[in-house]
C-alpha cells in the first residue's frame, strides 16, 4: 500500500525553540496533505489542510503564525511549530490523499515534548 | 460543517464475540465513510471504507453498514481476537480529494480473554 513517511518520530526541545516536522508521500503524489494533533486517548483533531503550491487552510482556533505549513511539492509538506511552549506538547500526525483516489494514508506521527 | 458522533467511547468484548461501533454524521453531502484502527503509539490504519452508493461492505471479519437516510453507519467485527484491541475511529467526508475528513472521537475496544 501507499507509504507516508513522517520525521522526526520524537522531539524534545526547550521552550522558545522552533521545531520542523516533515511529511513525505514516498510512492505517490499527494496534492493534499492534512495535519492533525492528537492528545492522549483522544481523537485526531484536524489543524490544517495543506495544498501543493498554495497557502494552507487552517481550522478555527489554530494559529497560522504558530503552526507554519509549507507544501512545496507533490510529495512533501512541512509543519513548523514556532516558538514552542509546553502547551504545544502533543502527538502530531500528517496524512496524504492519493491523487488518484480519495483514500487517506497517515504518517507515523511525531511526539513533541516541550520542556 | 460536518460533525461526526461515535459511540461507545469504550467497549469490552469477550474474545470470540462480536463488537459493534456506531457513528452518526450531520452533513448530507458526505458520501465517503472510512474506518481507521489505531494501536497505541502508532499511526491510524484504514481497515475498511464505504461509499454512499453501497449499503453494506464486508471484508473477512469486518463489515460496515450505512444508512444514508438516518445518517448513521456502523462497524461490525465478528469472532473478535486479541489483536483487535485498539482504538477505532469512524470518519466522514464528501469524498473529493481536497476535502477534509472529519473523525469521530474514537472507541477503545478491549478484547477480554
PDB file of C-alpha atoms in Angstrom:
ATOM      1  CA  UNK A   1       0.000   0.000   0.000  1.00  0.00           C
ATOM      2  CA  UNK A   2       0.893   3.676  -0.150  1.00  0.00           C
ATOM      3  CA  UNK A   3       3.525   4.920   2.296  1.00  0.00           C
ATOM      4  CA  UNK A   4       3.648   8.234   4.092  1.00  0.00           C
ATOM      5  CA  UNK A   5       6.865   8.950   5.925  1.00  0.00           C
ATOM      6  CA  UNK A   6       6.936  11.406   8.816  1.00  0.00           C
ATOM      7  CA  UNK A   7      10.054  12.663  10.582  1.00  0.00           C
ATOM      8  CA  UNK A   8      11.154  13.025  13.257  1.00  0.00           C
ATOM      9  CA  UNK A   9       9.228  10.471  15.308  1.00  0.00           C
ATOM     10  CA  UNK A  10      10.101  12.153  18.583  1.00  0.00           C
ATOM     11  CA  UNK A  11      11.332  15.607  19.515  1.00  0.00           C
ATOM     12  CA  UNK A  12      12.259  17.015  22.893  1.00  0.00           C
ATOM     13  CA  UNK A  13      13.027  20.716  22.858  1.00  0.00           C
ATOM     14  CA  UNK A  14      13.326  23.715  25.094  1.00  0.00           C
ATOM     15  CA  UNK A  15      10.583  26.293  25.322  1.00  0.00           C
ATOM     16  CA  UNK A  16      11.006  29.014  22.715  1.00  0.00           C
ATOM     17  CA  UNK A  17      12.633  26.908  20.028  1.00  0.00           C
ATOM     18  CA  UNK A  18      11.071  26.048  16.683  1.00  0.00           C
ATOM     19  CA  UNK A  19      10.502  22.515  15.509  1.00  0.00           C
ATOM     20  CA  UNK A  20      10.041  21.344  11.915  1.00  0.00           C
ATOM     21  CA  UNK A  21       8.173  18.150  11.082  1.00  0.00           C
ATOM     22  CA  UNK A  22       8.314  16.639   7.601  1.00  0.00           C
ATOM     23  CA  UNK A  23       5.675  14.564   5.894  1.00  0.00           C
ATOM     24  CA  UNK A  24       6.513  12.778   2.648  1.00  0.00           C
ATOM     25  CA  UNK A  25       4.449  10.595   0.370  1.00  0.00           C
ATOM     26  CA  UNK A  26       7.020   8.060  -0.785  1.00  0.00           C
ATOM     27  CA  UNK A  27       5.353   6.293  -3.681  1.00  0.00           C
ATOM     28  CA  UNK A  28       2.512   8.526  -4.770  1.00  0.00           C
ATOM     29  CA  UNK A  29       1.702  12.150  -5.455  1.00  0.00           C
ATOM     30  CA  UNK A  30      -0.357  13.938  -2.849  1.00  0.00           C
ATOM     31  CA  UNK A  31      -1.978  17.170  -3.894  1.00  0.00           C
ATOM     32  CA  UNK A  32      -3.478  17.496  -0.445  1.00  0.00           C
ATOM     33  CA  UNK A  33      -1.961  16.731   2.918  1.00  0.00           C
ATOM     34  CA  UNK A  34      -3.546  17.181   6.302  1.00  0.00           C
ATOM     35  CA  UNK A  35      -2.032  17.896   9.682  1.00  0.00           C
ATOM     36  CA  UNK A  36      -3.610  16.637  12.893  1.00  0.00           C
ATOM     37  CA  UNK A  37      -2.950  16.948  16.555  1.00  0.00           C
ATOM     38  CA  UNK A  38      -3.791  14.162  18.963  1.00  0.00           C
ATOM     39  CA  UNK A  39      -3.869  14.383  22.730  1.00  0.00           C
ATOM     40  CA  UNK A  40      -3.578  11.179  24.785  1.00  0.00           C
ATOM     41  CA  UNK A  41      -6.631   8.958  24.443  1.00  0.00           C
ATOM     42  CA  UNK A  42      -8.372  11.493  22.232  1.00  0.00           C
ATOM     43  CA  UNK A  43      -9.348  11.709  18.609  1.00  0.00           C
ATOM     44  CA  UNK A  44      -7.456  13.242  15.724  1.00  0.00           C
ATOM     45  CA  UNK A  45      -8.069  16.987  15.603  1.00  0.00           C
ATOM     46  CA  UNK A  46      -7.591  18.481  12.183  1.00  0.00           C
ATOM     47  CA  UNK A  47      -5.304  21.503  12.333  1.00  0.00           C
ATOM     48  CA  UNK A  48      -4.912  22.460   8.696  1.00  0.00           C
ATOM     49  CA  UNK A  49      -5.217  21.363   5.097  1.00  0.00           C
ATOM     50  CA  UNK A  50      -2.105  21.731   3.001  1.00  0.00           C
ATOM     51  CA  UNK A  51      -2.431  22.077  -0.771  1.00  0.00           C
ATOM     52  CA  UNK A  52       0.602  21.879  -3.026  1.00  0.00           C
ATOM     53  CA  UNK A  53       1.604  25.285  -4.300  1.00  0.00           C
ATOM     54  CA  UNK A  54      -0.889  27.296  -2.280  1.00  0.00           C
ATOM     55  CA  UNK A  55      -1.410  28.556   1.238  1.00  0.00           C
ATOM     56  CA  UNK A  56      -2.658  26.142   3.850  1.00  0.00           C
ATOM     57  CA  UNK A  57      -6.196  26.349   5.155  1.00  0.00           C
ATOM     58  CA  UNK A  58      -6.317  26.397   8.934  1.00  0.00           C
ATOM     59  CA  UNK A  59      -9.122  25.179  11.155  1.00  0.00           C
ATOM     60  CA  UNK A  60     -10.794  27.556  13.534  1.00  0.00           C
ATOM     61  CA  UNK A  61      -8.710  28.166  16.620  1.00  0.00           C
ATOM     62  CA  UNK A  62      -5.403  27.119  15.043  1.00  0.00           C
ATOM     63  CA  UNK A  63      -2.871  29.942  14.845  1.00  0.00           C
ATOM     64  CA  UNK A  64      -1.328  30.066  11.396  1.00  0.00           C
ATOM     65  CA  UNK A  65       1.654  32.071  12.624  1.00  0.00           C
ATOM     66  CA  UNK A  66       2.274  29.468  15.285  1.00  0.00           C
ATOM     67  CA  UNK A  67       1.964  26.430  13.057  1.00  0.00           C
ATOM     68  CA  UNK A  68       3.615  27.208   9.733  1.00  0.00           C
ATOM     69  CA  UNK A  69       2.786  24.826   6.927  1.00  0.00           C
ATOM     70  CA  UNK A  70       4.609  24.576   3.633  1.00  0.00           C
ATOM     71  CA  UNK A  71       3.639  22.230   0.818  1.00  0.00           C
ATOM     72  CA  UNK A  72       6.325  22.895  -1.742  1.00  0.00           C
ATOM     73  CA  UNK A  73       5.973  19.748  -3.817  1.00  0.00           C
ATOM     74  CA  UNK A  74       3.554  16.931  -4.551  1.00  0.00           C
ATOM     75  CA  UNK A  75       5.393  14.696  -2.118  1.00  0.00           C
ATOM     76  CA  UNK A  76       6.417  16.935   0.768  1.00  0.00           C
ATOM     77  CA  UNK A  77       4.639  19.038   3.364  1.00  0.00           C
ATOM     78  CA  UNK A  78       6.246  20.508   6.464  1.00  0.00           C
ATOM     79  CA  UNK A  79       4.804  21.739   9.728  1.00  0.00           C
ATOM     80  CA  UNK A  80       6.900  24.129  11.790  1.00  0.00           C
ATOM     81  CA  UNK A  81       5.882  24.759  15.368  1.00  0.00           C
ATOM     82  CA  UNK A  82       7.331  28.195  16.045  1.00  0.00           C
ATOM     83  CA  UNK A  83       8.461  29.309  19.485  1.00  0.00           C
ATOM     84  CA  UNK A  84       7.192  26.107  21.018  1.00  0.00           C
ATOM     85  CA  UNK A  85       5.781  26.127  24.541  1.00  0.00           C
ATOM     86  CA  UNK A  86       4.858  23.270  26.885  1.00  0.00           C
ATOM     87  CA  UNK A  87       1.203  23.508  25.869  1.00  0.00           C
ATOM     88  CA  UNK A  88       2.268  22.636  22.314  1.00  0.00           C
ATOM     89  CA  UNK A  89       3.408  19.234  23.533  1.00  0.00           C
ATOM     90  CA  UNK A  90       1.335  16.693  21.675  1.00  0.00           C
ATOM     91  CA  UNK A  91       1.330  13.957  19.067  1.00  0.00           C
ATOM     92  CA  UNK A  92       1.265  15.437  15.564  1.00  0.00           C
ATOM     93  CA  UNK A  93       0.239  13.284  12.597  1.00  0.00           C
ATOM     94  CA  UNK A  94       0.129  14.076   8.915  1.00  0.00           C
ATOM     95  CA  UNK A  95      -1.905  12.343   6.252  1.00  0.00           C
ATOM     96  CA  UNK A  96      -1.955  12.464   2.481  1.00  0.00           C
ATOM     97  CA  UNK A  97      -4.622  11.928  -0.153  1.00  0.00           C
ATOM     98  CA  UNK A  98      -3.595   9.784  -3.078  1.00  0.00           C
ATOM     99  CA  UNK A  99      -4.050  11.840  -6.211  1.00  0.00           C
ATOM    100  CA  UNK A 100      -5.898   9.007  -7.956  1.00  0.00           C
ATOM    101  CA  UNK A 101      -8.476   8.354  -5.272  1.00  0.00           C
ATOM    102  CA  UNK A 102      -9.682   9.747  -2.001  1.00  0.00           C
ATOM    103  CA  UNK A 103      -8.049   7.240   0.306  1.00  0.00           C
ATOM    104  CA  UNK A 104      -6.090   8.768   3.116  1.00  0.00           C
ATOM    105  CA  UNK A 105      -2.776   7.456   4.375  1.00  0.00           C
ATOM    106  CA  UNK A 106      -1.175   8.520   7.615  1.00  0.00           C
ATOM    107  CA  UNK A 107       2.359   9.256   8.658  1.00  0.00           C
ATOM    108  CA  UNK A 108       3.730   7.542  11.755  1.00  0.00           C
ATOM    109  CA  UNK A 109       3.370  10.655  13.876  1.00  0.00           C
ATOM    110  CA  UNK A 110       5.711  12.927  15.820  1.00  0.00           C
ATOM    111  CA  UNK A 111       5.662  13.096  19.593  1.00  0.00           C
ATOM    112  CA  UNK A 112       6.638  16.632  20.559  1.00  0.00           C
ATOM    113  CA  UNK A 113       7.657  17.344  24.121  1.00  0.00           C
ATOM    114  CA  UNK A 114       8.440  20.944  25.018  1.00  0.00           C
ATOM    115  CA  UNK A 115      10.284  21.436  28.288  1.00  0.00           C
TER     116      UNK A 115
ATOM    117  CA  UNK B   1     -19.694  21.827   8.756  1.00  0.00           C
ATOM    118  CA  UNK B   2     -19.655  18.117   9.271  1.00  0.00           C
ATOM    119  CA  UNK B   3     -19.963  16.666  12.769  1.00  0.00           C
ATOM    120  CA  UNK B   4     -19.344  13.004  13.496  1.00  0.00           C
ATOM    121  CA  UNK B   5     -20.546  11.370  16.700  1.00  0.00           C
ATOM    122  CA  UNK B   6     -19.200   7.973  17.726  1.00  0.00           C
ATOM    123  CA  UNK B   7     -20.396   5.520  20.369  1.00  0.00           C
ATOM    124  CA  UNK B   8     -19.461   3.908  22.622  1.00  0.00           C
ATOM    125  CA  UNK B   9     -16.242   5.530  23.791  1.00  0.00           C
ATOM    126  CA  UNK B  10     -15.120   2.264  25.374  1.00  0.00           C
ATOM    127  CA  UNK B  11     -16.169  -1.276  24.558  1.00  0.00           C
ATOM    128  CA  UNK B  12     -15.144  -4.533  26.199  1.00  0.00           C
ATOM    129  CA  UNK B  13     -15.961  -7.736  24.397  1.00  0.00           C
ATOM    130  CA  UNK B  14     -15.229 -11.356  25.216  1.00  0.00           C
ATOM    131  CA  UNK B  15     -12.854 -12.974  22.753  1.00  0.00           C
ATOM    132  CA  UNK B  16     -14.838 -14.663  20.025  1.00  0.00           C
ATOM    133  CA  UNK B  17     -17.868 -12.428  20.438  1.00  0.00           C
ATOM    134  CA  UNK B  18     -18.870  -9.609  18.089  1.00  0.00           C
ATOM    135  CA  UNK B  19     -18.232  -5.889  18.535  1.00  0.00           C
ATOM    136  CA  UNK B  20     -20.316  -3.085  17.086  1.00  0.00           C
ATOM    137  CA  UNK B  21     -19.346   0.571  16.932  1.00  0.00           C
ATOM    138  CA  UNK B  22     -21.833   3.182  15.754  1.00  0.00           C
ATOM    139  CA  UNK B  23     -21.413   6.618  14.217  1.00  0.00           C
ATOM    140  CA  UNK B  24     -23.709   9.365  13.064  1.00  0.00           C
ATOM    141  CA  UNK B  25     -22.926  12.287  10.800  1.00  0.00           C
ATOM    142  CA  UNK B  26     -24.621  15.593  10.124  1.00  0.00           C
ATOM    143  CA  UNK B  27     -23.726  16.666   6.566  1.00  0.00           C
ATOM    144  CA  UNK B  28     -25.973  15.026   3.996  1.00  0.00           C
ATOM    145  CA  UNK B  29     -23.328  15.817   1.351  1.00  0.00           C
ATOM    146  CA  UNK B  30     -20.932  13.321   2.932  1.00  0.00           C
ATOM    147  CA  UNK B  31     -20.655  10.175   0.866  1.00  0.00           C
ATOM    148  CA  UNK B  32     -17.404   8.546   1.938  1.00  0.00           C
ATOM    149  CA  UNK B  33     -17.060   6.828   5.308  1.00  0.00           C
ATOM    150  CA  UNK B  34     -13.736   5.261   6.247  1.00  0.00           C
ATOM    151  CA  UNK B  35     -12.873   3.428   9.449  1.00  0.00           C
ATOM    152  CA  UNK B  36      -9.423   3.533  10.998  1.00  0.00           C
ATOM    153  CA  UNK B  37      -7.740   1.352  13.601  1.00  0.00           C
ATOM    154  CA  UNK B  38      -5.054   2.880  15.765  1.00  0.00           C
ATOM    155  CA  UNK B  39      -2.857   0.845  18.037  1.00  0.00           C
ATOM    156  CA  UNK B  40      -1.123   2.561  20.902  1.00  0.00           C
ATOM    157  CA  UNK B  41       1.537   4.994  19.680  1.00  0.00           C
ATOM    158  CA  UNK B  42       1.062   4.069  16.038  1.00  0.00           C
ATOM    159  CA  UNK B  43      -0.478   5.671  13.023  1.00  0.00           C
ATOM    160  CA  UNK B  44      -4.143   5.123  12.166  1.00  0.00           C
ATOM    161  CA  UNK B  45      -4.619   2.414   9.559  1.00  0.00           C
ATOM    162  CA  UNK B  46      -7.532   2.292   7.165  1.00  0.00           C
ATOM    163  CA  UNK B  47      -9.363  -1.001   7.753  1.00  0.00           C
ATOM    164  CA  UNK B  48     -12.488  -0.570   5.653  1.00  0.00           C
ATOM    165  CA  UNK B  49     -14.445   2.151   3.923  1.00  0.00           C
ATOM    166  CA  UNK B  50     -17.870   2.528   2.363  1.00  0.00           C
ATOM    167  CA  UNK B  51     -19.426   4.932  -0.076  1.00  0.00           C
ATOM    168  CA  UNK B  52     -22.976   6.189  -0.113  1.00  0.00           C
ATOM    169  CA  UNK B  53     -23.994   4.110  -3.102  1.00  0.00           C
ATOM    170  CA  UNK B  54     -23.430   0.955  -1.076  1.00  0.00           C
ATOM    171  CA  UNK B  55     -25.412  -0.123   1.999  1.00  0.00           C
ATOM    172  CA  UNK B  56     -23.020  -2.744   3.313  1.00  0.00           C
ATOM    173  CA  UNK B  57     -19.477  -3.884   2.730  1.00  0.00           C
ATOM    174  CA  UNK B  58     -17.665  -6.844   4.189  1.00  0.00           C
ATOM    175  CA  UNK B  59     -14.019  -7.832   4.403  1.00  0.00           C
ATOM    176  CA  UNK B  60     -13.457 -11.120   6.243  1.00  0.00           C
ATOM    177  CA  UNK B  61     -14.377 -10.486   9.895  1.00  0.00           C
ATOM    178  CA  UNK B  62     -15.051  -6.797   9.402  1.00  0.00           C
ATOM    179  CA  UNK B  63     -18.211  -5.286   7.965  1.00  0.00           C
ATOM    180  CA  UNK B  64     -19.583  -1.786   7.689  1.00  0.00           C
ATOM    181  CA  UNK B  65     -23.198  -0.770   7.182  1.00  0.00           C
ATOM    182  CA  UNK B  66     -24.513   2.587   6.076  1.00  0.00           C
ATOM    183  CA  UNK B  67     -27.965   4.102   6.454  1.00  0.00           C
ATOM    184  CA  UNK B  68     -27.864   7.316   4.484  1.00  0.00           C
ATOM    185  CA  UNK B  69     -31.420   8.286   5.320  1.00  0.00           C
ATOM    186  CA  UNK B  70     -30.730   8.148   9.034  1.00  0.00           C
ATOM    187  CA  UNK B  71     -27.164   9.401   8.570  1.00  0.00           C
ATOM    188  CA  UNK B  72     -25.550   6.636  10.517  1.00  0.00           C
ATOM    189  CA  UNK B  73     -23.002   3.943   9.827  1.00  0.00           C
ATOM    190  CA  UNK B  74     -21.626   1.106  11.895  1.00  0.00           C
ATOM    191  CA  UNK B  75     -18.570  -1.115  12.137  1.00  0.00           C
ATOM    192  CA  UNK B  76     -19.071  -4.778  12.933  1.00  0.00           C
ATOM    193  CA  UNK B  77     -16.225  -7.067  13.974  1.00  0.00           C
ATOM    194  CA  UNK B  78     -17.103 -10.740  14.297  1.00  0.00           C
ATOM    195  CA  UNK B  79     -15.154 -13.518  16.048  1.00  0.00           C
ATOM    196  CA  UNK B  80     -13.030 -10.953  17.840  1.00  0.00           C
ATOM    197  CA  UNK B  81      -9.404 -11.742  18.581  1.00  0.00           C
ATOM    198  CA  UNK B  82      -6.864 -10.209  20.996  1.00  0.00           C
ATOM    199  CA  UNK B  83      -5.193  -8.333  18.146  1.00  0.00           C
ATOM    200  CA  UNK B  84      -8.445  -6.468  17.539  1.00  0.00           C
ATOM    201  CA  UNK B  85      -7.797  -4.498  20.736  1.00  0.00           C
ATOM    202  CA  UNK B  86      -7.176  -0.913  19.619  1.00  0.00           C
ATOM    203  CA  UNK B  87      -8.877   2.443  19.180  1.00  0.00           C
ATOM    204  CA  UNK B  88     -11.220   2.644  16.233  1.00  0.00           C
ATOM    205  CA  UNK B  89     -12.178   5.908  14.537  1.00  0.00           C
ATOM    206  CA  UNK B  90     -15.020   6.453  12.140  1.00  0.00           C
ATOM    207  CA  UNK B  91     -14.877   9.364   9.729  1.00  0.00           C
ATOM    208  CA  UNK B  92     -16.946  11.137   7.111  1.00  0.00           C
ATOM    209  CA  UNK B  93     -16.095  13.119   4.014  1.00  0.00           C
ATOM    210  CA  UNK B  94     -17.604  14.284   0.758  1.00  0.00           C
ATOM    211  CA  UNK B  95     -15.021  12.115  -0.952  1.00  0.00           C
ATOM    212  CA  UNK B  96     -13.442  14.848  -3.010  1.00  0.00           C
ATOM    213  CA  UNK B  97      -9.696  14.574  -2.761  1.00  0.00           C
ATOM    214  CA  UNK B  98      -9.246  18.057  -1.355  1.00  0.00           C
ATOM    215  CA  UNK B  99     -11.981  17.756   1.239  1.00  0.00           C
ATOM    216  CA  UNK B 100     -11.087  17.160   4.816  1.00  0.00           C
ATOM    217  CA  UNK B 101     -12.119  14.037   6.601  1.00  0.00           C
ATOM    218  CA  UNK B 102     -13.850  14.593   9.931  1.00  0.00           C
ATOM    219  CA  UNK B 103     -13.216  11.993  12.622  1.00  0.00           C
ATOM    220  CA  UNK B 104     -15.327  10.676  15.435  1.00  0.00           C
ATOM    221  CA  UNK B 105     -13.854  10.725  18.930  1.00  0.00           C
ATOM    222  CA  UNK B 106     -12.873   7.085  18.806  1.00  0.00           C
ATOM    223  CA  UNK B 107     -13.816   3.839  20.532  1.00  0.00           C
ATOM    224  CA  UNK B 108     -11.344   1.993  22.677  1.00  0.00           C
ATOM    225  CA  UNK B 109     -12.007  -1.713  22.104  1.00  0.00           C
ATOM    226  CA  UNK B 110     -10.780  -4.225  24.674  1.00  0.00           C
ATOM    227  CA  UNK B 111     -10.902  -7.902  23.811  1.00  0.00           C
ATOM    228  CA  UNK B 112     -11.165  -9.901  27.012  1.00  0.00           C
ATOM    229  CA  UNK B 113      -9.531 -13.347  27.226  1.00  0.00           C
TER     230      UNK B 113
END
